[in-house]
CSV table of C-alpha atoms in Angstrom, one decimal:
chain,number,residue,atom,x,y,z
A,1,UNK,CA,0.0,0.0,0.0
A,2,UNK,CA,1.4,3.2,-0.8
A,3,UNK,CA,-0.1,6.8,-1.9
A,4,UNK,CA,0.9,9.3,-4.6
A,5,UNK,CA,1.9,12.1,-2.5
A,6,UNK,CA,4.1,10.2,-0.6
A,7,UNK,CA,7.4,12.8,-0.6
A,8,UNK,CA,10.3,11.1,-3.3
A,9,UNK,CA,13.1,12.4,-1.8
A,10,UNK,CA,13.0,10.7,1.8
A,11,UNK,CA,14.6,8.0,3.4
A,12,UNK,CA,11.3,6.2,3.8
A,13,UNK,CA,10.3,6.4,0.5
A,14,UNK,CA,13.6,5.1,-1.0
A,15,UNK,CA,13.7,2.8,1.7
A,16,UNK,CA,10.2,1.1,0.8
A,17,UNK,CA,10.9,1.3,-3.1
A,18,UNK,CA,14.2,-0.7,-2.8
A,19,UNK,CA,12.4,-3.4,-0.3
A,20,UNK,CA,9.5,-3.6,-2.8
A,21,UNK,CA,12.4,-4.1,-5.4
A,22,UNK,CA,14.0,-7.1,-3.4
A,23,UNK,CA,11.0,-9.0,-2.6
A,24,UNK,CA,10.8,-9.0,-6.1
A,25,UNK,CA,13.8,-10.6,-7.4
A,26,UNK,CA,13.1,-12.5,-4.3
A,27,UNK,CA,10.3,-14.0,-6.4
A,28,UNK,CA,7.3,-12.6,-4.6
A,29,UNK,CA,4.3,-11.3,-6.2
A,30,UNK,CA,3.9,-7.6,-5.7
A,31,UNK,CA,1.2,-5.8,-6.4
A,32,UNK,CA,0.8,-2.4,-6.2
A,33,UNK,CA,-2.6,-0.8,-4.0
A,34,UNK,CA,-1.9,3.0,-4.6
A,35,UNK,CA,-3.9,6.2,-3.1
A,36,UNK,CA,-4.0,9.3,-4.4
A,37,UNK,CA,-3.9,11.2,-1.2
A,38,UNK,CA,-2.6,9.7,1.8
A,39,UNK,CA,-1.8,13.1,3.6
A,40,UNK,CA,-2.6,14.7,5.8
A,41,UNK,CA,-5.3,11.9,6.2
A,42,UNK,CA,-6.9,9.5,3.5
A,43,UNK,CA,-10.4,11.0,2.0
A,44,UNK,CA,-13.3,8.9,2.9
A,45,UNK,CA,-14.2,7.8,-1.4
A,46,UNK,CA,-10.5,6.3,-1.0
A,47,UNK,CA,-11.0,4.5,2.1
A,48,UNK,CA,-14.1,3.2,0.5
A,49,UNK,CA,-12.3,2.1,-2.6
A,50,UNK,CA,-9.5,0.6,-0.5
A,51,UNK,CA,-11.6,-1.6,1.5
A,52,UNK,CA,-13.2,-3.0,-1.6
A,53,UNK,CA,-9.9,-3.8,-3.2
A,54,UNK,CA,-8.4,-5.3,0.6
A,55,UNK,CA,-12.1,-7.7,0.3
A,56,UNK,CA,-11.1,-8.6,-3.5
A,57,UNK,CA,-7.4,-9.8,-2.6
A,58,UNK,CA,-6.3,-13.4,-2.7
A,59,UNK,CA,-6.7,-15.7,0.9
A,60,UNK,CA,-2.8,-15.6,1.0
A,61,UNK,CA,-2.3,-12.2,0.5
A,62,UNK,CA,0.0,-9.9,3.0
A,63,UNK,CA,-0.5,-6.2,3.1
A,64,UNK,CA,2.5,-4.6,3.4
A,65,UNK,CA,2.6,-0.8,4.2
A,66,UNK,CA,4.4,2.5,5.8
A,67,UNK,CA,2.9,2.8,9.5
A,68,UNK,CA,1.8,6.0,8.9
A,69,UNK,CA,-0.9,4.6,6.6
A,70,UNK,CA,-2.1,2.3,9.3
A,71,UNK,CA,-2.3,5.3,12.2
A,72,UNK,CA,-4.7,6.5,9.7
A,73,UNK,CA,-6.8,3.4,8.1
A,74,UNK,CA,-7.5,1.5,11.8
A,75,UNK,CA,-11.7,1.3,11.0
A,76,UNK,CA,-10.5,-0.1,7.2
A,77,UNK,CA,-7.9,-2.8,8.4
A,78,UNK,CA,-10.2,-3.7,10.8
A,79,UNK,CA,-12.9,-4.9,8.7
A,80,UNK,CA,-10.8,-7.1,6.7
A,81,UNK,CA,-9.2,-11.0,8.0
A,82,UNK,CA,-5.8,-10.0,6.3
A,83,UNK,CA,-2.6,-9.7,7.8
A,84,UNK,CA,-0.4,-6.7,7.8
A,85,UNK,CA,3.1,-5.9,8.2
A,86,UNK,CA,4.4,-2.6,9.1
A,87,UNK,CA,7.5,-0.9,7.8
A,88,UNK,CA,8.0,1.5,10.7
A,89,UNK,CA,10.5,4.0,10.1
A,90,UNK,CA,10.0,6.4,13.0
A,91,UNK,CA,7.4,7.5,15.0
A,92,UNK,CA,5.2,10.2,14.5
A,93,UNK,CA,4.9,11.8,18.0
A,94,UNK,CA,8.7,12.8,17.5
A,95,UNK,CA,8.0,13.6,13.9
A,96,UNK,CA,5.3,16.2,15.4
A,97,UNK,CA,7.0,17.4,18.2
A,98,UNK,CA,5.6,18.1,21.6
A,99,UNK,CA,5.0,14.6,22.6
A,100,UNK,CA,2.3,16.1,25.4
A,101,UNK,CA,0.2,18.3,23.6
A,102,UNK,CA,-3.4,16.8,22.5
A,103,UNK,CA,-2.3,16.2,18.7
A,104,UNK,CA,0.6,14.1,20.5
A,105,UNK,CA,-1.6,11.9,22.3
A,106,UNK,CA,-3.8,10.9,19.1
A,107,UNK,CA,-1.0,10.1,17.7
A,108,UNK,CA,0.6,8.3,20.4
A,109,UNK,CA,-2.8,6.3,20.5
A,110,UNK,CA,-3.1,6.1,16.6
A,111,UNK,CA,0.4,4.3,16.6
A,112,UNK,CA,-0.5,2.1,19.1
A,113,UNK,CA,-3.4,0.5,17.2
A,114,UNK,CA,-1.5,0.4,14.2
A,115,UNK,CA,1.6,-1.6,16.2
A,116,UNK,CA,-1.3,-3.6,17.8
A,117,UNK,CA,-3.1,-4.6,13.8
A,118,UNK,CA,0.4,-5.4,12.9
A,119,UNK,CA,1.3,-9.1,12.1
A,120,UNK,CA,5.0,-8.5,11.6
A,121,UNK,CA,6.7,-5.1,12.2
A,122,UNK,CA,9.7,-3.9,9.7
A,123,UNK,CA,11.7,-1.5,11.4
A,124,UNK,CA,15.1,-0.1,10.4
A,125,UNK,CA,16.9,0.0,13.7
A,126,UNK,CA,17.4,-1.8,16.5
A,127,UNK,CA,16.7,1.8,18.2
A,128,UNK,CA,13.3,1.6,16.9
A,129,UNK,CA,12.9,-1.5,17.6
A,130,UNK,CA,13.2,-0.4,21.5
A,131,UNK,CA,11.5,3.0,21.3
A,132,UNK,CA,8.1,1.0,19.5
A,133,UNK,CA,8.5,-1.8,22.8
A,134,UNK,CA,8.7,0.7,25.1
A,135,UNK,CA,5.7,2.6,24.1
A,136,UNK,CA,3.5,0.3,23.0
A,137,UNK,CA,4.7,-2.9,24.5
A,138,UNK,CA,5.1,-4.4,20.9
A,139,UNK,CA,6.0,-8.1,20.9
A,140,UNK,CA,9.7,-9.0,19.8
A,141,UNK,CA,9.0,-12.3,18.0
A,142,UNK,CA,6.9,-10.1,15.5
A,143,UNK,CA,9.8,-7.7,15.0
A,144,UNK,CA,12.4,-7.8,12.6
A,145,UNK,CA,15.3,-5.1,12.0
A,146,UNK,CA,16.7,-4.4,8.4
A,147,UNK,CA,19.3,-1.4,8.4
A,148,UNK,CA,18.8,0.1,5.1
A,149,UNK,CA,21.3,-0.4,2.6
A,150,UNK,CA,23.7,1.3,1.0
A,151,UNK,CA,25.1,1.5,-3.0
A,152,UNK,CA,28.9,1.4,-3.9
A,153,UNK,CA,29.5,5.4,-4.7
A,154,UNK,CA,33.2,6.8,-5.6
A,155,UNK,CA,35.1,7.9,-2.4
A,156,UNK,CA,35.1,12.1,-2.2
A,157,UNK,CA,38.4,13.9,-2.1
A,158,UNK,CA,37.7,15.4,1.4
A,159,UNK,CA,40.1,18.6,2.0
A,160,UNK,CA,42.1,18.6,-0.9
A,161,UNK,CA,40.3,21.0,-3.6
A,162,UNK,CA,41.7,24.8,-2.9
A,163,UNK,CA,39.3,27.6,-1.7
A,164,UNK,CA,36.7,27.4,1.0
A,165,UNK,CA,36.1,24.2,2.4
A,166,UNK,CA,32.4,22.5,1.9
A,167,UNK,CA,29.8,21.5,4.4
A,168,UNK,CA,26.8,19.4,3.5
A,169,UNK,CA,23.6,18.4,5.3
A,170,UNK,CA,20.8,16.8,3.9
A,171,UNK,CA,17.2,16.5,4.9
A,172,UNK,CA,13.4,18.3,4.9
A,173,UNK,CA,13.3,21.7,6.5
A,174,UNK,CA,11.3,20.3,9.1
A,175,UNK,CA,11.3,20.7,13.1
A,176,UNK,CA,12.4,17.5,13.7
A,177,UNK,CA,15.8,18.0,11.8
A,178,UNK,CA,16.9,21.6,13.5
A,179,UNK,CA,17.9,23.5,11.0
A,180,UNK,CA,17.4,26.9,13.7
A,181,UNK,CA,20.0,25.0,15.7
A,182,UNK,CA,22.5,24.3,13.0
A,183,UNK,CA,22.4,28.3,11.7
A,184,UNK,CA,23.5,29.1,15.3
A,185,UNK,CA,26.1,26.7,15.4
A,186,UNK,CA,26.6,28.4,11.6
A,187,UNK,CA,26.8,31.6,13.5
A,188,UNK,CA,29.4,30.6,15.5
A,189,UNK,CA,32.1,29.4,13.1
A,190,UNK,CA,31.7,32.7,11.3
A,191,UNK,CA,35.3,33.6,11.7
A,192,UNK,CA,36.3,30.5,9.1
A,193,UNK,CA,36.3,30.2,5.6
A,194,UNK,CA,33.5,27.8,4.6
A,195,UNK,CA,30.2,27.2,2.7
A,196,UNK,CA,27.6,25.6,3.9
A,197,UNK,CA,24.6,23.8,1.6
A,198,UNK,CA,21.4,22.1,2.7
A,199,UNK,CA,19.6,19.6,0.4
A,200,UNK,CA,16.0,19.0,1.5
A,201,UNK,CA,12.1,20.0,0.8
A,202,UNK,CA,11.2,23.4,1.6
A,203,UNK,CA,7.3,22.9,1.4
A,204,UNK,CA,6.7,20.8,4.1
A,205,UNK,CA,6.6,23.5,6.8
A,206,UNK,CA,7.2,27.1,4.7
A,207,UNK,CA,6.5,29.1,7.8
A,208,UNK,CA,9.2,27.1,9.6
A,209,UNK,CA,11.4,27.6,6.2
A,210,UNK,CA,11.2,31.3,6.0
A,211,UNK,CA,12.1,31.3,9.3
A,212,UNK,CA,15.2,29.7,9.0
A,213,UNK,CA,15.9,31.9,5.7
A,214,UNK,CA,15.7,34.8,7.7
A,215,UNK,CA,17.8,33.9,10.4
A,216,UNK,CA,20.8,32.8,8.3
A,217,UNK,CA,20.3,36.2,6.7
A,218,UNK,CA,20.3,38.4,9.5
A,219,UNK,CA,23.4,36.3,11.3
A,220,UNK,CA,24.8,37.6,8.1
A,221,UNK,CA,25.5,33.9,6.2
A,222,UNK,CA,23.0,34.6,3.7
A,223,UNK,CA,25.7,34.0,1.1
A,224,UNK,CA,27.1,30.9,2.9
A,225,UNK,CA,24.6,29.3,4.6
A,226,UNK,CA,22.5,27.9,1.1
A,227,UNK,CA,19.4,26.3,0.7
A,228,UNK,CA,19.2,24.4,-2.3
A,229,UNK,CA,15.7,23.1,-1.6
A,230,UNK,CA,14.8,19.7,-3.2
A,231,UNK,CA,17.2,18.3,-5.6
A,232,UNK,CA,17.9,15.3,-8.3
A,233,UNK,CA,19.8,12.2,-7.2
A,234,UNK,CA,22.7,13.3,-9.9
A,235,UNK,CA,22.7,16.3,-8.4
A,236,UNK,CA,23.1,15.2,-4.8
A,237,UNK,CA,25.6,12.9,-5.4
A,238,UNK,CA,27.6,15.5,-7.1
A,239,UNK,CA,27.1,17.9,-3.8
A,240,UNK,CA,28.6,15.0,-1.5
A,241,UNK,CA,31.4,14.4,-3.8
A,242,UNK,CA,31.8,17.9,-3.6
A,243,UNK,CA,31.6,17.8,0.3
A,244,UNK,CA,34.4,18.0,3.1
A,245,UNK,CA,32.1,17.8,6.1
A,246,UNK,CA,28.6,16.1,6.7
A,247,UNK,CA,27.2,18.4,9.7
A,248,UNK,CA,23.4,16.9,11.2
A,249,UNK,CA,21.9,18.1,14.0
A,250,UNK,CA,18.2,16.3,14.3
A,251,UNK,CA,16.2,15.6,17.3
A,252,UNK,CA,15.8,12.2,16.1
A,253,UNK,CA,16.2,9.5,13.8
A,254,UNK,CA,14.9,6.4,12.9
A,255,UNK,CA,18.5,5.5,11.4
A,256,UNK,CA,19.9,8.3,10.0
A,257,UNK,CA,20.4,7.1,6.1
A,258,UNK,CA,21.6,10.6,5.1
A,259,UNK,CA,24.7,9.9,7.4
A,260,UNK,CA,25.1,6.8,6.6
A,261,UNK,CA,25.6,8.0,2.8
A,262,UNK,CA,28.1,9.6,4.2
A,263,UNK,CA,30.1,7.4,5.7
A,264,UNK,CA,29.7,5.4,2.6
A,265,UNK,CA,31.6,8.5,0.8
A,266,UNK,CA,34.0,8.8,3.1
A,267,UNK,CA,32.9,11.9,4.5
A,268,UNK,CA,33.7,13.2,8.1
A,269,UNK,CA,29.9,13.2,9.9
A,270,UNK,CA,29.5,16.2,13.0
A,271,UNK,CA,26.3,15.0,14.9
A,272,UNK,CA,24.1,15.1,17.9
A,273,UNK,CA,23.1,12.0,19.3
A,274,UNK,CA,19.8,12.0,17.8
A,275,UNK,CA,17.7,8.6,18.8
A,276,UNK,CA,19.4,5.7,16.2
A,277,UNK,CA,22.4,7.6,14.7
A,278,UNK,CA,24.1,7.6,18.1
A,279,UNK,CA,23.6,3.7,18.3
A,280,UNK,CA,25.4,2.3,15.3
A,281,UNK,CA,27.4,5.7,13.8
A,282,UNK,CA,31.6,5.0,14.4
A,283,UNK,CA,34.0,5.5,12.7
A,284,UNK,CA,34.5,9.2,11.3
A,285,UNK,CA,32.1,10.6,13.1
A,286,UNK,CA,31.5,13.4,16.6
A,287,UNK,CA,29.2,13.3,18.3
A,288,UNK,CA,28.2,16.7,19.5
A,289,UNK,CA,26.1,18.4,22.0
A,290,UNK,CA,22.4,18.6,21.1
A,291,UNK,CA,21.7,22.1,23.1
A,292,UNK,CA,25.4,23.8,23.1
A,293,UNK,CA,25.4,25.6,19.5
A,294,UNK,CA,28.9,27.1,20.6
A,295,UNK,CA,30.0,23.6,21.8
A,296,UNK,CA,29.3,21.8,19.1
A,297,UNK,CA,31.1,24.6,16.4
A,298,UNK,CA,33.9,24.2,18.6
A,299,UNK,CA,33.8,20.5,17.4
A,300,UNK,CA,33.5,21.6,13.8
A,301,UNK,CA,36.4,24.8,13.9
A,302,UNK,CA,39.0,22.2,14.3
A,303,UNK,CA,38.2,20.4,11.2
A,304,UNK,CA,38.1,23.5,9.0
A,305,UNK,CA,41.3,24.7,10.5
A,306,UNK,CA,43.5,22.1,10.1
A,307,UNK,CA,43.3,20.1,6.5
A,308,UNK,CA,45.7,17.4,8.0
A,309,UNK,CA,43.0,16.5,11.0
A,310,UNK,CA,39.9,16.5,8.4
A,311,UNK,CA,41.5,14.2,6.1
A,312,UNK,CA,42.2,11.4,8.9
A,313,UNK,CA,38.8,11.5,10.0
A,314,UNK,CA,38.0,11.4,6.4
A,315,UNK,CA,39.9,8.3,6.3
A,316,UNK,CA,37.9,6.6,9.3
A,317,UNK,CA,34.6,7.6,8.0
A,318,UNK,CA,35.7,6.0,4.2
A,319,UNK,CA,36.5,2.7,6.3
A,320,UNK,CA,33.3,2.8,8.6
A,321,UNK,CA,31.3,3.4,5.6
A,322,UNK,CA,33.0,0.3,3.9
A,323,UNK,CA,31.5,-1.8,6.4
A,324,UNK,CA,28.2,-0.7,5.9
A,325,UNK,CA,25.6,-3.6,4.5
A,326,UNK,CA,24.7,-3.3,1.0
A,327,UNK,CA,20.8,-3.1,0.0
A,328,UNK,CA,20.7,-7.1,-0.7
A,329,UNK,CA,22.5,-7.8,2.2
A,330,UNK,CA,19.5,-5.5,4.5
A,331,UNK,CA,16.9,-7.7,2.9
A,332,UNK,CA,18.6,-11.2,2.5
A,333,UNK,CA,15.3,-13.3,4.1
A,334,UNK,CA,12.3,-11.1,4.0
A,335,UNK,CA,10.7,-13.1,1.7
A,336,UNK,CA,10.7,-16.3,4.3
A,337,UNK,CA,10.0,-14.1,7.4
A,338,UNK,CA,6.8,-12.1,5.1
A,339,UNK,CA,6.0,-16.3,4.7
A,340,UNK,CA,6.3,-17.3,8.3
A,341,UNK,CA,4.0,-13.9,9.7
A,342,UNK,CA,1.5,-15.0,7.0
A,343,UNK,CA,1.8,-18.4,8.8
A,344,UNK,CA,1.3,-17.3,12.4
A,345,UNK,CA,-1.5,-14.7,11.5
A,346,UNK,CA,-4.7,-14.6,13.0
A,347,UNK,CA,-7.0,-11.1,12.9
A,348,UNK,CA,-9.9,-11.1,14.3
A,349,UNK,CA,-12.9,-9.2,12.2
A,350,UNK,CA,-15.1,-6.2,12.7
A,351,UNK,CA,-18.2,-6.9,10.7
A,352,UNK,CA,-20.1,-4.0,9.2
């Protein structure tokens, strides 16, 4: 299950196109049930439409779908004996912020029906794995982690091209990813020669966006600190080849695959330990304070300053990165644990 507006240039998209792509040459049948709108919430002639098509599916069928879609399809899922498996990248209540205002607790309770309708649970961190146990007491035996993957890329040549040295983060201009935070740490390294570009969606939160925008302009970076907005896969890869730092500074991740390309680059990564990133994330990589903008620059100055230092960290991120698993190697086996949560499934019904 999947919807048309789902954003393209995410981790959970790509994430969920390259599994659908495995289970495939895995030799699974998969067909594709696709909304038109899936957010902010489904409309009802959709839901009504997706319930017939859930009724007219084969007795061996396995719905497989984002969690997000599930928070919002509970009274459709539960009318139907099939089971579902749940790829669950991170939880909305983080996504959304203040995790005790009212729209925090419907979502808090929205996820927990949806872990609860879940047959098998795809998650893509053992972090995640905990936070989902924690909060909703989901069962282990029905979870499984798959890190996501990672493609064999040309290693950047970190600190060795002449003029101002390149920073790089990558990610929607949303709240959860702290872009206000990262201008102040911008602010504070304004006495070194750098430039700093950010990759990611603009549209998502424009108020939040403009804000941002502003800020970097009246700190006086508006001609270093660049938004790019949203842009091509050719085009990214040529801004981390062009890259001698990888600087995040979320709240939290699921994973963190936007680091992780990193590594894989053999880029230096700057980061706050952000929910998974701080779990798995070694070689080539600080971890900074998450509410000390000055402390954290003063983790990045060094790095600009001295060419030498970069390029060793450089050298530990390129071998960290080399031991990432590739994207076959994530989801060796999903097609026999889909098989055995088919197996063990039992729903029980809500007539209408």
């Amino acid at each position: 299950l999947a919807s048309a507006d789902y954003a393209r240039r995410t981790g959970g998209f790509v994430y969920n196109m390259r599994l659908l792509d495995a289970l495939k040459r895995q030799g699974l049948r998969v067909d594709m049930l696709t909304l038109e709108t899936g957010f902010p919430r489904v409309p009802e002639a959709e839901r009504q439409w997706l319930s017939a098509a859930l009724r007219g599916l084969p007795a061996d069928a396995v719905l497989l779908c984002d969690h997000i879609y599930l928070c919002d399809l509970a009274e459709v899922l539960a009318s139907v004996a099939l089971p579902v498996v749940a790829i669950f990248h991170h939880s909305l209540v983080v996504e959304h912020g203040d995790r005790a205002d009212e729209q925090a607790r419907a979502l808090r309770l929205a996820e927990q029906r949806a872990i609860a309708r879940s047959a098998g649970i795809l998650v893509t961190s053992a972090e995640t794995a905990r936070y989902i146990a924690h909060h909703y007491g989901a069962d282990g035996d029905k979870v499984r982690v798959a890190v996501p993957g990672n493609g064999i890329v040309p290693r950047g040549a970190v600190g060795t091209r002449p003029g101002p040295l390149s920073i790089l983060s990558v990610g929607a201009i949303i709240p959860r990813k702290r872009y206000d935070y990262m201008v102040s740490v911008a602010t504070c390294l304004k006495d070194v020669d750098w430039r700093w570009q950010i990759a990611g969606d603009p549209d998502r939160y424009p108020e939040h966006f403009s804000a941002m925008k502003a800020e970097a302009e009246a700190a006086g970076l508006g001609d270093r600190f660049l938004f790019l907005g949203d842009v091509a896969d050719d085009e990214l890869e040529r801004l981390f080849q062009a890259s001698d730092l990888y600087v995040a500074t979320s709240a939290y991740e699921g994973y963190g695959m936007a680091v992780a390309e990193a590594f894989r680059h053999g880029i230096p990564v700057v980061t706050t330990a952000s929910g998974a990133v701080s779990t798995w994330a070694a070689g080539g990589m600080l971890a900074a304070p998450a509410d000390d903008a000055a402390g954290m620059a003063d983790l990045i100055r060094p790095l600009l300053s001295d060419r030498t230092r970069l390029r060793e960290l450089a050298d530990r991120a390129w071998r960290f990165g080399e031991t990432l698993p590739s994207w076959e190697e994530t989801f060796d086996g999903v097609d026999g644990w889909l098989a055995e949560v088919a197996r063990l499934s039992t729903v029980d019904v809500v007539r209408r």
